[in-house]
Tab-separated table of C-alpha atoms in Angstrom:
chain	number	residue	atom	x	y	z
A	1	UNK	CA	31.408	86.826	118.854
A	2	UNK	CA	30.824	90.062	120.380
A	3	UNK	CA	28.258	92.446	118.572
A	4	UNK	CA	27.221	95.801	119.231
A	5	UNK	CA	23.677	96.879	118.091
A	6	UNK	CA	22.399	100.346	117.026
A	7	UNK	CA	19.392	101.926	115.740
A	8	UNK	CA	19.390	101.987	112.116
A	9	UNK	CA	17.980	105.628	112.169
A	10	UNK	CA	17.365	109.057	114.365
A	11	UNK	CA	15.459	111.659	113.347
A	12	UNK	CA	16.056	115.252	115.245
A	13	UNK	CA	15.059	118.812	114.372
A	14	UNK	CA	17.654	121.852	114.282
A	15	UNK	CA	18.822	123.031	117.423
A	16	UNK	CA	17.048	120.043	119.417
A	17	UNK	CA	19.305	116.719	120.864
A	18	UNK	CA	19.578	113.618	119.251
A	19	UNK	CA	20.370	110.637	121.265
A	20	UNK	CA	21.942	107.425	119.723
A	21	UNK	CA	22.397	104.357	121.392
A	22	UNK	CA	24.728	101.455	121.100
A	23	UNK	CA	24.107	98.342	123.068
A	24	UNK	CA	26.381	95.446	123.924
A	25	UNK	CA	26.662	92.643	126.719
A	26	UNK	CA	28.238	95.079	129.756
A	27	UNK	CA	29.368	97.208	127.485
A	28	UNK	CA	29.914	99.506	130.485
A	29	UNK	CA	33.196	97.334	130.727
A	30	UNK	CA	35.061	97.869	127.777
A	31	UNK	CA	36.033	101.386	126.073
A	32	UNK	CA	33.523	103.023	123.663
A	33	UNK	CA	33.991	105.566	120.603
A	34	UNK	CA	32.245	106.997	118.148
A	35	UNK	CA	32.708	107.683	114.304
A	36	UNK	CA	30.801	110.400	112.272
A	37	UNK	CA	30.776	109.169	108.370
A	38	UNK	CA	29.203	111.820	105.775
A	39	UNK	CA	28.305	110.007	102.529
A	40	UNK	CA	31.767	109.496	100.039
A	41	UNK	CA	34.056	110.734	103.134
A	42	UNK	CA	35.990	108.804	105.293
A	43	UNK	CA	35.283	107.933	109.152
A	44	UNK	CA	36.000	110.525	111.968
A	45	UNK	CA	36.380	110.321	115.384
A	46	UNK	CA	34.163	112.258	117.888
A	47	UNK	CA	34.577	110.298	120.938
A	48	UNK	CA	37.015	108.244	122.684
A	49	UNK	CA	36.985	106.315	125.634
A	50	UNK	CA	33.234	106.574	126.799
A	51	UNK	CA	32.744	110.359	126.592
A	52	UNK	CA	36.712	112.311	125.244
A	53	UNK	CA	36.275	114.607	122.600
A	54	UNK	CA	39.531	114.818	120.261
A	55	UNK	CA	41.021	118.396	119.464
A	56	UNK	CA	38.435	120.106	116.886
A	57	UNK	CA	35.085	117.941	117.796
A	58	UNK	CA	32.571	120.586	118.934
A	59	UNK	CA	31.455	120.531	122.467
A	60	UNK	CA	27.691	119.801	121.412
A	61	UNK	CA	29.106	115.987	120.727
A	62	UNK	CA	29.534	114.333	124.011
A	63	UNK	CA	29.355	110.566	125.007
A	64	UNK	CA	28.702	108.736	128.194
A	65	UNK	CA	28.629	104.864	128.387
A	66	UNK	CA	27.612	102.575	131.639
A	67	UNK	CA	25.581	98.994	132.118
A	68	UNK	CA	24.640	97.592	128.898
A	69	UNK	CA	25.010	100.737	126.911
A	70	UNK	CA	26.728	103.265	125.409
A	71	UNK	CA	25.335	106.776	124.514
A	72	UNK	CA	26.033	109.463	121.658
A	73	UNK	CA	24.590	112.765	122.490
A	74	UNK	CA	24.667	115.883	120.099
A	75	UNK	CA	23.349	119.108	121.892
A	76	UNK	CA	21.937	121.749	119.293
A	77	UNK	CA	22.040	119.615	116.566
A	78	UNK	CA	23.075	121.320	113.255
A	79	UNK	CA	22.001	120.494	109.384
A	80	UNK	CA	26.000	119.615	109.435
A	81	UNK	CA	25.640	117.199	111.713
A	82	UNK	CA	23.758	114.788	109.265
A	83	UNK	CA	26.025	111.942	108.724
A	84	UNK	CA	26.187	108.377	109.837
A	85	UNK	CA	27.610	107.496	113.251
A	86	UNK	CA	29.300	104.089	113.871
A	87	UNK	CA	30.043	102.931	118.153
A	88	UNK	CA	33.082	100.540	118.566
A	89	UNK	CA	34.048	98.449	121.255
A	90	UNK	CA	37.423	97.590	122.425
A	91	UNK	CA	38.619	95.356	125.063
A	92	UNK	CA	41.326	92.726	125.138
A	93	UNK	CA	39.536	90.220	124.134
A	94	UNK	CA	37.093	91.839	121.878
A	95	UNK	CA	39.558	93.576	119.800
A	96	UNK	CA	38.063	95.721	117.917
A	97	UNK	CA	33.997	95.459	116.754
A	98	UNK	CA	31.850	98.544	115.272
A	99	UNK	CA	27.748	98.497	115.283
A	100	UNK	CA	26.097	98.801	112.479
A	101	UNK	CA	25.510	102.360	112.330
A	102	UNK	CA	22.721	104.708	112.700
A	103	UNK	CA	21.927	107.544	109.977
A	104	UNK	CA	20.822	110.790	111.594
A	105	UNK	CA	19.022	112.905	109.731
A	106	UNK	CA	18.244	116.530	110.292
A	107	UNK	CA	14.855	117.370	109.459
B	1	UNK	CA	49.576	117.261	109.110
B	2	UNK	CA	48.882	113.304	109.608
B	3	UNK	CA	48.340	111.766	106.441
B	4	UNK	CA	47.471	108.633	105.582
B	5	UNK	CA	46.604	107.448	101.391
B	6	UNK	CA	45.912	104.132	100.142
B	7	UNK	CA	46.700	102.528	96.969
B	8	UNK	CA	46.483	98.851	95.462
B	9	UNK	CA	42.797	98.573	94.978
B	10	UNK	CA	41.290	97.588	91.810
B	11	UNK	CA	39.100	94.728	89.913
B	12	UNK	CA	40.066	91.162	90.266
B	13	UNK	CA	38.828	88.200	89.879
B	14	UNK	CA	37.555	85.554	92.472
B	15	UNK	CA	40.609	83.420	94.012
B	16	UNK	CA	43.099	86.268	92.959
B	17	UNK	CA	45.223	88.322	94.979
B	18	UNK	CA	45.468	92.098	95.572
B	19	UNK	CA	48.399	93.954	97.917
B	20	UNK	CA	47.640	97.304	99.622
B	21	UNK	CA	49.791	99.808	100.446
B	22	UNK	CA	49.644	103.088	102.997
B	23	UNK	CA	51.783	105.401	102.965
B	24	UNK	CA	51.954	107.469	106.268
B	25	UNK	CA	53.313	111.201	106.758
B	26	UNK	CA	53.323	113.950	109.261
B	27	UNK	CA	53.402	111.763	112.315
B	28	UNK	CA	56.359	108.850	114.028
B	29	UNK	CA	54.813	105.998	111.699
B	30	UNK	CA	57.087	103.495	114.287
B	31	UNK	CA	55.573	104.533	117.212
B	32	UNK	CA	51.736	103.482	116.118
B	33	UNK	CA	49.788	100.103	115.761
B	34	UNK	CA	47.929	100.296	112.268
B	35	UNK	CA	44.720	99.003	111.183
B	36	UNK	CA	42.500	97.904	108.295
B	37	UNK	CA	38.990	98.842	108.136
B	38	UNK	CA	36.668	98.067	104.829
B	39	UNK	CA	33.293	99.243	104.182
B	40	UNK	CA	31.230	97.080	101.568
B	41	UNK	CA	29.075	99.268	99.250
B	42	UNK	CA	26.305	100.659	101.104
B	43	UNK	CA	27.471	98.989	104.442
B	44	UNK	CA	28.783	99.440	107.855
B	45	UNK	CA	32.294	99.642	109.044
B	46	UNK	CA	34.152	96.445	109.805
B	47	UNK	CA	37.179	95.918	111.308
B	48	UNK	CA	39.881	93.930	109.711
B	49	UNK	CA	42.954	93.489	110.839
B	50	UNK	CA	45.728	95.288	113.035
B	51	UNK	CA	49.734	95.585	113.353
B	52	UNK	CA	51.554	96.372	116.452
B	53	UNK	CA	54.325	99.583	115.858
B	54	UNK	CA	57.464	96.972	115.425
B	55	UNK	CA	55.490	94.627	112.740
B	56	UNK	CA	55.483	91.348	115.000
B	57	UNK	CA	52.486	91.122	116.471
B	58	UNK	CA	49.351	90.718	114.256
B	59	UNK	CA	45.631	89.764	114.773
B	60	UNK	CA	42.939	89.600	112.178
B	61	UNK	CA	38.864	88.945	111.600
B	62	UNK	CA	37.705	85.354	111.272
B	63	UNK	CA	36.472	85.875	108.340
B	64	UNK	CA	40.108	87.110	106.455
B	65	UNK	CA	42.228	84.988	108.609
B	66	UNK	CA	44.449	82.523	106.925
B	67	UNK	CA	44.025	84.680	103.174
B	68	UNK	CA	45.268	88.027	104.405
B	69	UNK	CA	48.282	89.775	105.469
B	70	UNK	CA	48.946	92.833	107.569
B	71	UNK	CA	52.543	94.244	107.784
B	72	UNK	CA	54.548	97.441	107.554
B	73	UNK	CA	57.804	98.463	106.421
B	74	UNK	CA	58.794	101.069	109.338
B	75	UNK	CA	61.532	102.731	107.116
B	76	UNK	CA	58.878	103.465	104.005
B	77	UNK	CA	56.117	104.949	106.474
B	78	UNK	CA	53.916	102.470	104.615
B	79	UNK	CA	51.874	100.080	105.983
B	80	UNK	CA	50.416	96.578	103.594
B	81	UNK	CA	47.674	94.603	103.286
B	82	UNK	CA	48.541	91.317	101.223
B	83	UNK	CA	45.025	89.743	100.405
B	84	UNK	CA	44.872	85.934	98.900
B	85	UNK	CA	41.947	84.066	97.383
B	86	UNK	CA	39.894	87.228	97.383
B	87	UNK	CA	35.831	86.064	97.318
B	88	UNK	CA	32.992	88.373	95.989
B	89	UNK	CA	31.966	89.557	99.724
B	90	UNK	CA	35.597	90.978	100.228
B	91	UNK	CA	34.542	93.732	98.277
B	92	UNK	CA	34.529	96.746	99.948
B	93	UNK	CA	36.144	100.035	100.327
B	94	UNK	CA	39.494	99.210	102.788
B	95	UNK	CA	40.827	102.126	104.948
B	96	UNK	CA	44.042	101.645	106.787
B	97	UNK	CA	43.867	103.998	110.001
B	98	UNK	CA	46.041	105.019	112.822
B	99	UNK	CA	44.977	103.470	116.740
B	100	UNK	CA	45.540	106.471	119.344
B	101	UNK	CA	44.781	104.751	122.760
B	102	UNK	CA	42.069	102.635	122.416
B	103	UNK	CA	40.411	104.115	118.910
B	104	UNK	CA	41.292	104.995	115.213
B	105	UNK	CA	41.923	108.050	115.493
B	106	UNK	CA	43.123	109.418	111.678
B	107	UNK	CA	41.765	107.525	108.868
B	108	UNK	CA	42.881	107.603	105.039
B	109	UNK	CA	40.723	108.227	102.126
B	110	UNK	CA	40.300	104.678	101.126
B	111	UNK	CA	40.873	102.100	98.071
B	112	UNK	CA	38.450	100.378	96.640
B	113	UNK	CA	38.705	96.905	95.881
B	114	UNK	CA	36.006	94.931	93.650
B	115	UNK	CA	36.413	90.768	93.362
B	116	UNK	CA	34.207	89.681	90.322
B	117	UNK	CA	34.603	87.799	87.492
């Protein structure tokens, strides 16, 4: 079965850029998006296909995915930000699959 | 507004069965494939199963397939979850969410749904 694999933690400073990864066999191929999760709240979506921010995601989230992995990016990072983020994978034969999630915290 | 609430969740016991409902609002429930999500305690997010928008066309995780059962009732707005021979490690929070291209892009608030004895 298909698995995507992510750092269980990231650690960035106000205002600087954290960086999380998700990795999968050529991942590059299929569709990527990402999922912020605050603690008790549901899932919601910052990224679609690769690097598409839906209506209302602030431009400091951005997303770019090629070869073997698949990059979130948050630019300026703010004490809001602090939340788990979840990649998943979609392709027709992968269906759908989610990583395991990696907290960030804002220190 | 899209809006999407779960209900059904709730205690039972190992082998027993639960059925979850969503109800769906503010958006063409019949033009949208559903899914089911669940989250056990303290976990990541894993992906369930999924319904195409006319209800004949489902696919499901290994590890639910054969005990569970996705459908909708397009009329209602509500989309189900019929769950057999529940097992301790189905526990989890379940969210039923709306696919928008190739991601989920509105998710409910979530039912929880604890199998022990």
């Amino acid at each position: 079965s298909y698995e995507l694999t992510q750092p269980p933690s990231v650690s960035v400073s106000p205002g600087q850029t954290a960086s999380i990864t998700c990795s999968g066999d050529k991942l590059g191929d299929k569709y990527t998006c990402w999922y912020q999760q605050k603690p008790g709240q549901s899932p919601v979506l910052v990224i679609y296909q690769d690097s598409k921010r839906p209506s209302g995601i602030p431009e400091r989230f951005s997303g770019s995915n090629s070869g073997n992995t698949a990059t979130l990016t948050i630019s300026g990072t703010q004490a809001m930000d602090e939340a788990d983020y979840y990649c998943q994978a979609w392709d027709s034969s992968t269906l759908y699959v989610f990583g395991g999630g990696t907290k960030v915290t804002v220190l | 507004e899209v809006q999407l609430v779960e209900s059904g969740g709730g205690l039972v016991q190992p082998g027993g069965s639960l059925r979850l409902s969503c109800a769906a609002s503010g958006f063409t429930f019949s033009s949208y494939w559903m899914h089911w999500v669940r989250q056990a305690p303290g976990k990541g997010l894993v992906w369930v199963s999924r319904i195409n928008s006319d209800g004949n066309s489902a696919d499901y995780t290994d590890s639910v397939k054969g005990r569970f059962t996705i459908s909708r009732d397009n009329a209602k707005n509500t989309l189900y979850l019929q769950m057999n021979s529940l097992r301790a490690e189905d526990t989890a929070v379940y969210y039923c969410a709306r696919r928008e291209s190739t991601a989920l892009d509105y998710w409910g608030q979530g039912t929880l749904v604890t199998v022990s004895s």
